[in-house]
Coordinates of C-alpha atoms in Angstrom, one line a residue:
Chain P
X516 CA -6.3 -18.7 8.3
X517 CA -8.9 -21.4 7.5
X518 CA -11.7 -21.3 10.2
X519 CA -13.9 -24.0 11.6
X520 CA -16.5 -22.7 14.0
X521 CA -18.5 -25.0 16.3
X522 CA -21.6 -24.1 18.3
X523 CA -22.7 -24.2 20.9
X524 CA -19.5 -24.1 23.0
X525 CA -21.2 -26.0 25.8
X526 CA -24.4 -27.9 26.2
X527 CA -25.9 -29.5 29.3
X528 CA -28.9 -31.9 28.8
X529 CA -30.6 -34.7 30.6
X530 CA -30.5 -38.4 29.6
X531 CA -32.9 -39.1 26.8
X532 CA -32.7 -35.7 25.3
X533 CA -31.7 -35.2 21.6
X534 CA -28.9 -32.8 20.8
X535 CA -27.7 -31.1 17.6
X536 CA -24.2 -29.9 17.4
X537 CA -23.2 -27.4 14.6
X538 CA -20.0 -26.9 12.6
X539 CA -19.4 -24.3 10.0
X540 CA -16.3 -24.1 7.8
X541 CA -14.6 -22.2 5.1
X542 CA -14.5 -23.8 1.7
X543 CA -10.9 -23.3 0.5
X544 CA -9.6 -26.6 -0.9
X545 CA -12.2 -28.6 0.9
X546 CA -11.8 -32.4 0.9
X547 CA -13.9 -33.7 3.8
X548 CA -15.4 -32.9 7.1
X549 CA -14.6 -35.1 10.1
X550 CA -16.2 -35.5 13.5
X551 CA -14.4 -36.8 16.5
X552 CA -15.4 -37.5 20.2
X553 CA -12.9 -36.6 22.9
X554 CA -13.4 -37.9 26.4
X555 CA -10.4 -36.6 28.4
X556 CA -8.1 -38.6 26.2
X557 CA -7.4 -39.0 22.5
X558 CA -10.0 -37.9 20.0
X559 CA -11.8 -40.9 18.5
X560 CA -13.1 -40.9 15.0
X561 CA -16.9 -40.8 14.5
X562 CA -17.7 -39.8 10.9
X563 CA -16.2 -38.5 7.7
X564 CA -18.5 -36.6 5.3
X565 CA -17.6 -35.7 1.8
X566 CA -21.0 -35.3 -0.1
X567 CA -23.9 -33.0 0.6
X568 CA -27.1 -34.5 1.9
X569 CA -25.9 -38.0 2.6
X570 CA -26.5 -38.9 6.2
X571 CA -23.9 -41.0 8.0
X572 CA -25.3 -43.0 10.9
X573 CA -23.9 -45.0 13.7
X574 CA -26.3 -46.1 16.4
X575 CA -27.8 -43.0 18.0
X576 CA -25.4 -40.7 16.3
X577 CA -25.9 -39.3 12.8
X578 CA -24.3 -36.5 10.8
X579 CA -24.9 -34.7 7.6
X580 CA -23.0 -32.2 5.4
X581 CA -24.3 -29.2 3.5
X582 CA -21.6 -28.1 1.1
X583 CA -23.7 -25.2 -0.3
X584 CA -24.2 -23.6 3.1
X585 CA -20.8 -24.8 4.4
X586 CA -21.9 -26.5 7.5
X587 CA -22.4 -29.9 9.1
X588 CA -24.5 -31.1 12.0
X589 CA -24.0 -34.0 14.4
X590 CA -27.2 -35.3 16.0
X591 CA -27.3 -37.5 19.1
X592 CA -30.7 -39.0 20.0
X593 CA -31.7 -40.5 23.3
X594 CA -28.5 -39.2 24.9
X595 CA -26.8 -41.2 27.7
X596 CA -24.3 -40.1 30.3
X597 CA -21.6 -41.9 28.3
X598 CA -22.1 -39.4 25.5
X599 CA -20.6 -36.7 27.7
X600 CA -17.5 -35.5 25.9
X601 CA -16.1 -32.8 23.7
X602 CA -17.1 -33.2 20.1
X603 CA -14.6 -31.9 17.6
X604 CA -15.3 -31.0 14.0
X605 CA -12.4 -30.9 11.6
X606 CA -12.2 -29.7 8.0
X607 CA -9.7 -31.5 5.8
X608 CA -8.0 -29.5 3.1
X609 CA -4.2 -29.3 2.9
X610 CA -4.3 -30.1 6.6
X611 CA -7.0 -30.9 9.2
X612 CA -8.2 -27.8 10.9
X613 CA -10.3 -28.3 14.0
X614 CA -12.9 -26.1 15.6
X615 CA -12.8 -25.4 19.3
X616 CA -15.2 -28.2 20.1
X617 CA -18.6 -28.5 21.8
X618 CA -18.6 -29.7 25.4
X619 CA -21.6 -31.9 25.9
X620 CA -22.6 -32.9 29.4
X621 CA -25.4 -35.4 29.8
X622 CA -26.9 -35.5 33.3
X623 CA -28.6 -38.6 34.7
Chain F
X98 CA -7.3 -48.4 21.0
X99 CA -6.5 -46.6 17.8
X100 CA -3.2 -48.5 17.2
X101 CA -1.2 -45.3 17.5
X102 CA 1.3 -45.4 20.4
X103 CA 2.9 -42.4 22.1
X104 CA 5.6 -42.2 24.8
X105 CA 6.0 -41.0 27.4
X106 CA 2.5 -40.6 28.8
X107 CA 3.5 -37.7 31.1
X108 CA 6.5 -35.5 31.2
X109 CA 7.4 -32.9 33.7
X110 CA 10.4 -30.6 33.1
X111 CA 11.7 -27.2 33.8
X112 CA 11.8 -24.1 31.7
X113 CA 14.7 -23.9 29.3
X114 CA 15.0 -27.7 28.9
X115 CA 14.6 -29.9 25.8
X116 CA 12.3 -32.9 25.5
X117 CA 11.6 -35.6 22.9
X118 CA 8.2 -37.1 22.3
X119 CA 7.9 -40.3 20.4
X120 CA 5.1 -41.7 18.2
X121 CA 4.5 -45.0 16.4
X122 CA 1.8 -44.9 13.7
X123 CA -0.8 -47.6 13.0
X124 CA 0.5 -50.5 11.0
X125 CA 0.3 -49.5 7.3
X126 CA 0.0 -45.8 7.9
X127 CA 2.6 -43.6 6.2
X128 CA 1.5 -40.2 7.5
X129 CA 2.2 -38.9 10.9
X130 CA 0.7 -35.7 12.3
X131 CA 1.6 -33.8 15.5
X132 CA -1.0 -31.6 17.3
X133 CA -0.8 -29.5 20.4
X134 CA -3.9 -29.1 22.6
X135 CA -4.0 -26.5 25.4
X136 CA -7.0 -25.2 27.2
X137 CA -7.0 -21.8 25.6
X138 CA -6.0 -22.9 22.0
X139 CA -7.9 -26.1 21.3
X140 CA -6.4 -28.7 19.0
X141 CA -3.7 -27.1 16.9
X142 CA -2.0 -28.8 14.0
X143 CA 1.8 -28.6 14.2
X144 CA 3.4 -30.6 11.4
X145 CA 2.9 -33.6 9.1
X146 CA 5.3 -36.2 7.8
X147 CA 4.6 -38.6 5.0
X148 CA 6.9 -41.5 4.4
X149 CA 9.9 -39.7 6.0
X150 CA 9.4 -36.3 4.3
X151 CA 7.9 -33.2 5.8
X152 CA 4.5 -32.7 4.1
X153 CA 2.7 -29.8 5.8
X154 CA 3.5 -27.3 8.5
X155 CA 1.0 -25.6 10.8
X156 CA 1.5 -23.4 13.8
X157 CA 4.8 -24.9 14.8
X158 CA 7.3 -22.8 16.7
X159 CA 10.9 -22.5 15.5
X160 CA 11.9 -24.1 18.9
X161 CA 10.1 -27.2 17.9
X162 CA 11.2 -29.7 15.3
X163 CA 10.1 -33.2 14.2
X164 CA 11.3 -36.0 12.0
X165 CA 10.0 -39.3 10.7
X166 CA 12.4 -42.2 10.6
X167 CA 12.7 -45.1 8.0
X168 CA 10.6 -47.3 10.3
X169 CA 7.9 -44.6 10.2
X170 CA 8.0 -43.7 13.8
X171 CA 8.2 -40.0 14.5
X172 CA 9.8 -37.8 17.2
X173 CA 8.8 -34.3 18.2
X174 CA 11.6 -32.3 19.7
X175 CA 10.7 -29.3 21.9
X176 CA 13.6 -27.1 23.1
X177 CA 14.0 -24.0 25.2
X178 CA 10.8 -24.9 26.9
X179 CA 8.5 -22.2 28.3
X180 CA 5.6 -22.3 30.7
X181 CA 3.2 -21.8 27.8
X182 CA 4.4 -25.0 26.1
X183 CA 2.6 -27.0 28.8
X184 CA -0.1 -28.9 26.9
X185 CA -1.2 -32.3 25.6
X186 CA 0.7 -33.3 22.5
X187 CA -1.1 -35.8 20.2
X188 CA 0.3 -37.8 17.4
X189 CA -2.1 -39.0 14.7
X190 CA -1.6 -41.2 11.7
X191 CA -3.3 -41.9 8.4
X192 CA -2.8 -43.9 5.3
X193 CA -2.6 -40.8 3.0
X194 CA -2.4 -38.3 1.6
X195 CA -3.9 -39.4 -1.6
X196 CA -6.7 -38.5 -4.0
X197 CA -8.9 -40.9 -2.1
X198 CA -10.5 -38.7 0.6
X199 CA -11.1 -41.8 2.8
X200 CA -7.4 -41.6 3.6
X201 CA -8.1 -38.2 5.3
X202 CA -9.2 -40.0 8.4
X203 CA -6.6 -39.6 11.1
X204 CA -6.4 -41.9 14.2
X205 CA -5.0 -40.3 17.3
X206 CA -2.6 -41.7 19.9
X207 CA -3.3 -41.3 23.6
X208 CA -1.2 -38.2 23.9
X209 CA 1.7 -37.0 26.0
X210 CA 1.0 -34.5 28.7
X211 CA 3.8 -32.1 29.0
X212 CA 4.1 -29.9 32.1
X213 CA 6.8 -27.2 32.2
X214 CA 7.5 -25.8 35.6

């Protein structure tokens, strides 16, 4: 079975901290790597990555893909309490396979 | 709001019963995906339909079935329900599949919370 592994499973930080979330995946039939944010409801789309080394950025969030080492990272700078959520990484091949997610808690 | 709608929002039923969950994709999207999310299993892909045809199957039980209708809405039927079927069921939609990887992006509906007592 294709695997997507996210780490850490859980992270607690204070507002203003910078966090890095990790996602490693298996390469079979790789098309793209997607990041989603889930706040007690539906996952909302953050980024799609297809090429190595090209950073995608949206405000305080950024993400990059390394297709050689088969991983992606999601960075959040100057974290806010509203960033508290589960962050899901999904690898798109024949289907979208998700990791178990990283639970981020940002304390005031 | 992703543009994907799901009904009902919550569903409580008893073991052995059958339920139907409904999903309407975003305007213009031809693919519909169903996922199950439970606390111990994470987000699990169940099945995909594209323009009315089954496209891909994941970890879907034989007691579960789905279809996509000509107007592109989809229904997920769950029968002989067991306690372990209690979960959030998400529908997602996308334009694809196609060779253009940008069509991989899936947009999720708000989910149906199923509780089996």
